[in-house]
PDB file of C-alpha atoms in Angstrom:
ATOM      1  CA  MET A   1      -0.063  -0.100   0.007  1.00 49.00           C
ATOM      2  CA  ASP A   2       1.267   3.418  -0.888  1.00 55.00           C
ATOM      3  CA  GLN A   3       1.944   5.108   2.388  1.00 53.00           C
ATOM      4  CA  SER A   4       1.423   8.512   0.887  1.00 51.00           C
ATOM      5  CA  GLN A   5      -2.084   7.729   0.245  1.00 60.00           C
ATOM      6  CA  SER A   6      -4.378   9.532   2.440  1.00 70.00           C
ATOM      7  CA  ILE A   7      -6.176   7.637   5.186  1.00 75.00           C
ATOM      8  CA  SER A   8      -9.194   9.012   6.862  1.00 76.00           C
ATOM      9  CA  ASN A   9     -11.944   7.908   9.256  1.00 75.00           C
ATOM     10  CA  GLU A  10     -13.809   6.768   6.439  1.00 77.00           C
ATOM     11  CA  SER A  11     -11.278   3.865   6.007  1.00 82.00           C
ATOM     12  CA  LEU A  12     -12.586   2.410   9.568  1.00 83.00           C
ATOM     13  CA  PRO A  13     -15.341   0.149  10.022  1.00 86.00           C
ATOM     14  CA  LYS A  14     -18.690   1.673  11.021  1.00 82.00           C
ATOM     15  CA  SER A  15     -18.489   0.085  14.274  1.00 84.00           C
ATOM     16  CA  MET A  16     -15.437   2.166  15.251  1.00 85.00           C
ATOM     17  CA  ARG A  17     -16.629   5.531  13.811  1.00 82.00           C
ATOM     18  CA  TYR A  18     -17.817   7.100  17.078  1.00 82.00           C
ATOM     19  CA  GLY A  19     -18.681  10.340  15.418  1.00 78.00           C
ATOM     20  CA  MET A  20     -21.438   8.786  13.322  1.00 76.00           C
ATOM     21  CA  SER A  21     -25.079   9.517  14.326  1.00 77.00           C
ATOM     22  CA  SER A  22     -28.441   8.727  12.987  1.00 79.00           C
ATOM     23  CA  ALA A  23     -30.161  11.107  10.769  1.00 79.00           C
ATOM     24  CA  THR A  24     -33.340  12.735  12.204  1.00 82.00           C
ATOM     25  CA  ALA A  25     -36.013  10.897  10.724  1.00 84.00           C
ATOM     26  CA  VAL A  26     -38.646  12.698   8.310  1.00 86.00           C
ATOM     27  CA  PRO A  27     -42.248  12.830   9.511  1.00 88.00           C
ATOM     28  CA  ALA A  28     -44.148  10.537   7.378  1.00 88.00           C
ATOM     29  CA  SER A  29     -47.238   8.283   7.229  1.00 90.00           C
ATOM     30  CA  ALA A  30     -47.723   5.022   5.431  1.00 91.00           C
ATOM     31  CA  VAL A  31     -50.886   2.950   4.603  1.00 93.00           C
ATOM     32  CA  LEU A  32     -51.624  -0.056   2.310  1.00 94.00           C
ATOM     33  CA  SER A  33     -53.368   1.244  -0.939  1.00 94.00           C
ATOM     34  CA  ARG A  34     -55.967  -1.274  -2.316  1.00 96.00           C
ATOM     35  CA  PHE A  35     -56.779  -1.109  -6.155  1.00 96.00           C
ATOM     36  CA  ALA A  36     -59.680  -3.316  -7.385  1.00 96.00           C
ATOM     37  CA  SER A  37     -60.408  -4.102 -10.809  1.00 97.00           C
ATOM     38  CA  VAL A  38     -62.500  -1.572 -12.682  1.00 96.00           C
ATOM     39  CA  ASN A  39     -63.735  -3.833 -15.265  1.00 95.00           C
ATOM     40  CA  GLY A  40     -65.681  -6.473 -13.237  1.00 93.00           C
ATOM     41  CA  SER A  41     -64.792  -9.140 -10.739  1.00 94.00           C
ATOM     42  CA  SER A  42     -64.998 -12.605 -12.464  1.00 96.00           C
ATOM     43  CA  PHE A  43     -62.561 -13.262 -15.737  1.00 97.00           C
ATOM     44  CA  SER A  44     -61.843 -16.329 -17.792  1.00 95.00           C
ATOM     45  CA  PRO A  45     -59.780 -17.090 -20.771  1.00 95.00           C
ATOM     46  CA  THR A  46     -62.720 -17.629 -23.011  1.00 92.00           C
ATOM     47  CA  GLY A  47     -64.941 -14.818 -21.864  1.00 92.00           C
ATOM     48  CA  SER A  48     -63.786 -11.608 -20.245  1.00 95.00           C
ATOM     49  CA  ASN A  49     -60.182 -12.150 -20.369  1.00 96.00           C
ATOM     50  CA  GLN A  50     -58.558  -8.778 -19.409  1.00 97.00           C
ATOM     51  CA  ILE A  51     -58.191  -7.709 -15.785  1.00 97.00           C
ATOM     52  CA  ARG A  52     -57.866  -3.749 -15.578  1.00 97.00           C
ATOM     53  CA  PHE A  53     -56.518  -1.746 -12.729  1.00 97.00           C
ATOM     54  CA  LYS A  54     -56.302   2.053 -12.459  1.00 96.00           C
ATOM     55  CA  VAL A  55     -53.422   3.020 -10.217  1.00 95.00           C
ATOM     56  CA  GLN A  56     -52.838   6.454  -8.575  1.00 91.00           C
ATOM     57  CA  SER A  57     -51.902   7.655  -4.987  1.00 86.00           C
ATOM     58  CA  PRO A  58     -51.602  10.813  -3.258  1.00 84.00           C
ATOM     59  CA  GLY A  59     -47.876   9.865  -2.064  1.00 91.00           C
ATOM     60  CA  PHE A  60     -44.795   7.629  -2.959  1.00 93.00           C
ATOM     61  CA  LEU A  61     -46.188   4.136  -4.149  1.00 94.00           C
ATOM     62  CA  ASP A  62     -43.485   1.507  -3.042  1.00 94.00           C
ATOM     63  CA  VAL A  63     -44.172  -0.719  -5.933  1.00 94.00           C
ATOM     64  CA  SER A  64     -41.273  -3.055  -5.208  1.00 93.00           C
ATOM     65  CA  LYS A  65     -43.526  -4.400  -2.235  1.00 94.00           C
ATOM     66  CA  HIS A  66     -46.747  -4.566  -4.457  1.00 94.00           C
ATOM     67  CA  PHE A  67     -48.681  -7.877  -4.204  1.00 93.00           C
ATOM     68  CA  LEU A  68     -51.691  -9.214  -6.602  1.00 94.00           C
ATOM     69  CA  GLU A  69     -54.301 -11.346  -4.855  1.00 93.00           C
ATOM     70  CA  PHE A  70     -56.876 -13.423  -6.581  1.00 93.00           C
ATOM     71  CA  THR A  71     -58.941 -16.498  -6.457  1.00 92.00           C
ATOM     72  CA  ALA A  72     -58.859 -18.982  -9.091  1.00 91.00           C
ATOM     73  CA  THR A  73     -61.514 -21.742  -9.470  1.00 92.00           C
ATOM     74  CA  VAL A  74     -60.768 -24.825 -11.404  1.00 90.00           C
ATOM     75  CA  ALA A  75     -63.598 -26.685 -13.246  1.00 90.00           C
ATOM     76  CA  THR A  76     -64.335 -29.627 -15.519  1.00 89.00           C
ATOM     77  CA  ALA A  77     -61.253 -31.597 -14.679  1.00 86.00           C
ATOM     78  CA  ALA A  78     -58.450 -31.611 -11.937  1.00 82.00           C
ATOM     79  CA  ALA A  79     -55.239 -29.810 -12.703  1.00 83.00           C
ATOM     80  CA  PHE A  80     -52.171 -28.184 -11.187  1.00 81.00           C
ATOM     81  CA  VAL A  81     -50.626 -24.758 -11.688  1.00 83.00           C
ATOM     82  CA  ASP A  82     -47.847 -24.671 -14.257  1.00 81.00           C
ATOM     83  CA  GLY A  83     -44.982 -23.244 -12.033  1.00 77.00           C
ATOM     84  CA  ASP A  84     -46.842 -20.745  -9.985  1.00 80.00           C
ATOM     85  CA  ALA A  85     -49.776 -18.666 -10.020  1.00 87.00           C
ATOM     86  CA  GLY A  86     -48.025 -15.994 -12.211  1.00 90.00           C
ATOM     87  CA  SER A  87     -48.781 -18.418 -15.194  1.00 90.00           C
ATOM     88  CA  PHE A  88     -52.364 -17.377 -15.160  1.00 94.00           C
ATOM     89  CA  PHE A  89     -51.329 -14.127 -17.178  1.00 96.00           C
ATOM     90  CA  ASP A  90     -50.016 -14.139 -20.563  1.00 96.00           C
ATOM     91  CA  ARG A  91     -49.539 -10.555 -21.076  1.00 96.00           C
ATOM     92  CA  ILE A  92     -48.853  -7.533 -18.779  1.00 96.00           C
ATOM     93  CA  ARG A  93     -49.375  -3.956 -20.100  1.00 97.00           C
ATOM     94  CA  ILE A  94     -48.831  -0.739 -18.368  1.00 96.00           C
ATOM     95  CA  GLU A  95     -50.066   2.507 -19.872  1.00 96.00           C
ATOM     96  CA  SER A  96     -50.103   6.204 -18.733  1.00 94.00           C
ATOM     97  CA  ASN A  97     -52.095   9.085 -20.407  1.00 92.00           C
ATOM     98  CA  GLY A  98     -52.656   6.647 -23.556  1.00 90.00           C
ATOM     99  CA  ALA A  99     -48.887   5.844 -23.793  1.00 95.00           C
ATOM    100  CA  VAL A 100     -47.531   2.383 -23.393  1.00 96.00           C
ATOM    101  CA  VAL A 101     -44.897   2.423 -20.400  1.00 95.00           C
ATOM    102  CA  GLU A 102     -44.294  -1.130 -20.384  1.00 96.00           C
ATOM    103  CA  GLU A 103     -45.650  -4.413 -22.269  1.00 96.00           C
ATOM    104  CA  ILE A 104     -44.441  -7.943 -21.422  1.00 95.00           C
ATOM    105  CA  LEU A 105     -45.616 -10.769 -23.893  1.00 95.00           C
ATOM    106  CA  SER A 106     -45.415 -14.410 -22.789  1.00 93.00           C
ATOM    107  CA  ALA A 107     -45.457 -12.918 -19.105  1.00 92.00           C
ATOM    108  CA  GLY A 108     -46.313 -16.578 -17.685  1.00 90.00           C
ATOM    109  CA  LEU A 109     -43.328 -18.072 -19.418  1.00 89.00           C
ATOM    110  CA  TYR A 110     -40.970 -15.322 -18.421  1.00 89.00           C
ATOM    111  CA  ASN A 111     -42.387 -15.571 -14.816  1.00 86.00           C
ATOM    112  CA  ASN A 112     -41.543 -19.146 -14.534  1.00 83.00           C
ATOM    113  CA  ILE A 113     -38.122 -19.010 -16.069  1.00 83.00           C
ATOM    114  CA  ARG A 114     -37.293 -16.346 -13.572  1.00 80.00           C
ATOM    115  CA  HIS A 115     -38.309 -18.468 -10.907  1.00 75.00           C
ATOM    116  CA  THR A 116     -37.168 -21.718 -11.958  1.00 74.00           C
ATOM    117  CA  TYR A 117     -33.866 -21.050 -13.288  1.00 75.00           C
ATOM    118  CA  ASP A 118     -32.974 -18.029 -11.173  1.00 71.00           C
ATOM    119  CA  SER A 119     -33.755 -19.153  -7.720  1.00 69.00           C
ATOM    120  CA  ASP A 120     -32.399 -21.539  -5.195  1.00 72.00           C
ATOM    121  CA  LEU A 121     -34.310 -24.674  -3.926  1.00 71.00           C
ATOM    122  CA  GLY A 122     -35.026 -22.883  -0.715  1.00 72.00           C
ATOM    123  CA  SER A 123     -36.720 -20.124  -2.762  1.00 71.00           C
ATOM    124  CA  LEU A 124     -38.533 -22.614  -4.976  1.00 68.00           C
ATOM    125  CA  GLY A 125     -39.930 -24.328  -1.764  1.00 68.00           C
ATOM    126  CA  LYS A 126     -41.142 -21.203  -0.335  1.00 67.00           C
ATOM    127  CA  LEU A 127     -42.719 -20.433  -3.841  1.00 66.00           C
ATOM    128  CA  SER A 128     -44.383 -23.739  -3.765  1.00 65.00           C
ATOM    129  CA  VAL A 129     -46.203 -22.850  -0.497  1.00 63.00           C
ATOM    130  CA  SER A 130     -47.182 -19.211  -1.066  1.00 61.00           C
ATOM    131  CA  SER A 131     -47.869 -18.979  -4.616  1.00 62.00           C
ATOM    132  CA  GLY A 132     -49.335 -22.543  -5.853  1.00 63.00           C
ATOM    133  CA  ALA A 133     -46.315 -23.905  -7.727  1.00 52.00           C
ATOM    134  CA  GLY A 134     -46.541 -27.651  -8.210  1.00 47.00           C
ATOM    135  CA  ASP A 135     -43.140 -28.549  -6.769  1.00 46.00           C
ATOM    136  CA  LEU A 136     -40.175 -30.316  -9.016  1.00 43.00           C
ATOM    137  CA  SER A 137     -42.436 -33.545  -8.891  1.00 41.00           C
ATOM    138  CA  ILE A 138     -44.824 -34.394 -11.513  1.00 40.00           C
ATOM    139  CA  SER A 139     -45.846 -37.722 -12.960  1.00 41.00           C
ATOM    140  CA  ASN A 140     -45.141 -38.000 -16.839  1.00 38.00           C
ATOM    141  CA  THR A 141     -46.321 -40.940 -19.114  1.00 38.00           C
ATOM    142  CA  VAL A 142     -45.777 -41.412 -22.738  1.00 34.00           C
ATOM    143  CA  THR A 143     -49.473 -40.326 -23.593  1.00 40.00           C
ATOM    144  CA  GLN A 144     -50.073 -37.585 -21.295  1.00 40.00           C
ATOM    145  CA  THR A 145     -49.079 -35.571 -18.061  1.00 43.00           C
ATOM    146  CA  GLY A 146     -50.742 -37.681 -15.452  1.00 48.00           C
ATOM    147  CA  LEU A 147     -51.807 -36.472 -11.849  1.00 47.00           C
ATOM    148  CA  ALA A 148     -50.334 -38.703  -9.182  1.00 48.00           C
ATOM    149  CA  ALA A 149     -52.200 -40.170  -6.356  1.00 51.00           C
ATOM    150  CA  ALA A 150     -52.206 -38.043  -3.163  1.00 47.00           C
ATOM    151  CA  ASP A 151     -50.370 -40.830  -1.209  1.00 44.00           C
ATOM    152  CA  THR A 152     -47.493 -41.269  -3.699  1.00 45.00           C
ATOM    153  CA  ALA A 153     -44.048 -39.564  -3.663  1.00 40.00           C
ATOM    154  CA  ALA A 154     -44.724 -37.928  -6.985  1.00 41.00           C
ATOM    155  CA  ALA A 155     -47.789 -36.143  -5.676  1.00 43.00           C
ATOM    156  CA  VAL A 156     -48.238 -32.778  -6.794  1.00 46.00           C
ATOM    157  CA  LYS A 157     -50.436 -29.721  -5.509  1.00 55.00           C
ATOM    158  CA  VAL A 158     -53.544 -30.547  -7.387  1.00 64.00           C
ATOM    159  CA  VAL A 159     -56.496 -28.399  -7.651  1.00 73.00           C
ATOM    160  CA  THR A 160     -59.430 -30.320  -7.984  1.00 78.00           C
ATOM    161  CA  SER A 161     -62.585 -29.533 -10.069  1.00 81.00           C
ATOM    162  CA  GLY A 162     -64.808 -27.153  -8.378  1.00 82.00           C
ATOM    163  CA  ALA A 163     -62.227 -26.089  -5.886  1.00 82.00           C
ATOM    164  CA  SER A 164     -60.913 -22.400  -5.349  1.00 86.00           C
ATOM    165  CA  HIS A 165     -57.452 -21.311  -4.167  1.00 86.00           C
ATOM    166  CA  THR A 166     -56.671 -17.723  -3.267  1.00 88.00           C
ATOM    167  CA  PHE A 167     -53.223 -16.726  -4.544  1.00 87.00           C
ATOM    168  CA  CYS A 168     -50.778 -13.778  -3.726  1.00 88.00           C
ATOM    169  CA  ILE A 169     -48.005 -12.918  -6.386  1.00 89.00           C
ATOM    170  CA  GLN A 170     -45.894 -10.166  -7.449  1.00 90.00           C
ATOM    171  CA  LEU A 171     -45.734  -9.064 -11.077  1.00 93.00           C
ATOM    172  CA  GLN A 172     -42.458  -9.566 -12.820  1.00 90.00           C
ATOM    173  CA  SER A 173     -42.438  -5.925 -14.202  1.00 92.00           C
ATOM    174  CA  GLY A 174     -39.622  -3.758 -14.756  1.00 92.00           C
ATOM    175  CA  LEU A 175     -41.506  -0.648 -13.551  1.00 93.00           C
ATOM    176  CA  LEU A 176     -43.028  -2.296 -10.551  1.00 93.00           C
ATOM    177  CA  ARG A 177     -39.888  -4.274  -9.645  1.00 90.00           C
ATOM    178  CA  ASN A 178     -37.200  -1.812 -10.756  1.00 89.00           C
ATOM    179  CA  THR A 179     -33.684  -2.734 -10.119  1.00 89.00           C
ATOM    180  CA  HIS A 180     -32.881  -0.111  -7.312  1.00 89.00           C
ATOM    181  CA  GLY A 181     -36.525  -0.605  -5.748  1.00 89.00           C
ATOM    182  CA  LYS A 182     -37.544   2.972  -6.204  1.00 91.00           C
ATOM    183  CA  ALA A 183     -40.908   4.210  -5.284  1.00 92.00           C
ATOM    184  CA  LEU A 184     -42.888   5.932  -7.870  1.00 92.00           C
ATOM    185  CA  PRO A 185     -42.924   9.713  -7.141  1.00 91.00           C
ATOM    186  CA  ASP A 186     -45.838  11.448  -5.236  1.00 90.00           C
ATOM    187  CA  GLY A 187     -47.946  12.941  -8.145  1.00 87.00           C
ATOM    188  CA  THR A 188     -47.285  10.208 -10.908  1.00 90.00           C
ATOM    189  CA  ALA A 189     -49.914  10.139 -13.532  1.00 92.00           C
ATOM    190  CA  GLU A 190     -52.560   7.453 -13.298  1.00 94.00           C
ATOM    191  CA  LEU A 191     -51.364   4.031 -14.466  1.00 95.00           C
ATOM    192  CA  ASP A 192     -53.433   1.621 -16.394  1.00 97.00           C
ATOM    193  CA  ILE A 193     -52.287  -1.985 -15.531  1.00 97.00           C
ATOM    194  CA  ILE A 194     -54.110  -4.419 -18.001  1.00 97.00           C
ATOM    195  CA  LEU A 195     -53.500  -8.129 -17.453  1.00 97.00           C
ATOM    196  CA  THR A 196     -54.440 -10.637 -20.073  1.00 97.00           C
ATOM    197  CA  LEU A 197     -55.224 -14.083 -18.913  1.00 97.00           C
ATOM    198  CA  ALA A 198     -53.712 -17.102 -20.373  1.00 95.00           C
ATOM    199  CA  GLY A 199     -55.361 -20.079 -21.928  1.00 93.00           C
ATOM    200  CA  ASN A 200     -56.794 -22.851 -19.897  1.00 92.00           C
ATOM    201  CA  ASN A 201     -54.065 -25.432 -21.087  1.00 90.00           C
ATOM    202  CA  GLN A 202     -51.443 -22.707 -20.809  1.00 90.00           C
ATOM    203  CA  ALA A 203     -51.850 -21.709 -17.034  1.00 89.00           C
ATOM    204  CA  LEU A 204     -52.819 -25.251 -15.913  1.00 87.00           C
ATOM    205  CA  ILE A 205     -51.517 -28.650 -16.581  1.00 83.00           C
ATOM    206  CA  GLY A 206     -53.677 -31.852 -16.231  1.00 80.00           C
ATOM    207  CA  ALA A 207     -54.900 -34.938 -18.186  1.00 77.00           C
ATOM    208  CA  GLY A 208     -58.363 -33.667 -18.644  1.00 78.00           C
ATOM    209  CA  ALA A 209     -60.205 -30.653 -20.270  1.00 87.00           C
ATOM    210  CA  HIS A 210     -59.966 -28.262 -17.199  1.00 89.00           C
ATOM    211  CA  THR A 211     -61.013 -24.691 -17.296  1.00 92.00           C
ATOM    212  CA  TYR A 212     -60.559 -21.951 -14.656  1.00 93.00           C
ATOM    213  CA  THR A 213     -62.105 -18.598 -13.565  1.00 95.00           C
ATOM    214  CA  ILE A 214     -60.398 -15.921 -11.885  1.00 96.00           C
ATOM    215  CA  THR A 215     -62.321 -13.797  -9.164  1.00 96.00           C
ATOM    216  CA  SER A 216     -61.779 -10.627  -7.129  1.00 95.00           C
ATOM    217  CA  PRO A 217     -58.404  -9.588  -8.311  1.00 96.00           C
ATOM    218  CA  THR A 218     -56.918  -6.792  -6.138  1.00 97.00           C
ATOM    219  CA  LEU A 219     -53.635  -5.081  -6.218  1.00 97.00           C
ATOM    220  CA  TYR A 220     -52.100  -3.906  -2.978  1.00 96.00           C
ATOM    221  CA  CYS A 221     -49.064  -1.551  -2.679  1.00 95.00           C
ATOM    222  CA  PRO A 222     -47.768   0.476   0.376  1.00 94.00           C
ATOM    223  CA  THR A 223     -48.143   4.292   0.052  1.00 95.00           C
ATOM    224  CA  TYR A 224     -45.766   6.841   2.063  1.00 93.00           C
ATOM    225  CA  ARG A 225     -46.802  10.447   2.451  1.00 91.00           C
ATOM    226  CA  ILE A 226     -44.254  12.924   3.610  1.00 89.00           C
ATOM    227  CA  GLU A 227     -45.631  15.396   5.999  1.00 87.00           C
ATOM    228  CA  ASN A 228     -42.891  17.952   5.890  1.00 85.00           C
ATOM    229  CA  ALA A 229     -43.361  20.558   3.199  1.00 85.00           C
ATOM    230  CA  MET A 230     -39.683  21.663   3.084  1.00 86.00           C
ATOM    231  CA  VAL A 231     -38.631  17.991   2.452  1.00 82.00           C
ATOM    232  CA  MET A 232     -41.073  17.671  -0.208  1.00 77.00           C
TER     233      MET A 232
END
């Protein structure tokens, strides 16, 4: 090391810098904002297949912590979710004042690639519990993808015909999950978030002619308000 190089307190570990002090917190408040779909409450791939949200908040939207909650009901035949519940959505489109801010095609495929190939086994196990993934244990035959019996080692999380499950997921969006986790600024123009449903055989896997319906989709996001005019 060049001894002529200047050495300062910044070179010390934080635990040894006794001159450091915490900054005074900015007065603020936080609420969990709730955005319901504006074009109905029941959706299916062969019927009303687009879910629309209008998102605007009088504060900073912490979009990195958003989550989408919805209930999926399977009919006709039992099936299991392909990957996790993000596979129910084939396209994500975000608009602002009529201009397209972001559009993701094959969103369910992208979602599964991100989770399956970019996660460790611990994260996959957690995802399996929280978001409806089918684990890495499906039963394949020559003629079809079968559903193993519930008491076998190859059993998967099967959604039986007529059963409903409520899922909570995050959308794999560059705007909503930006690299630095930045909140959308106070005063951001209203956003239109449009989710297009995937086909029955795209979102679900099973031996029968299964169908599904999504009801009560709701988007949640923390909102922060700075209560100091000088800081704002």
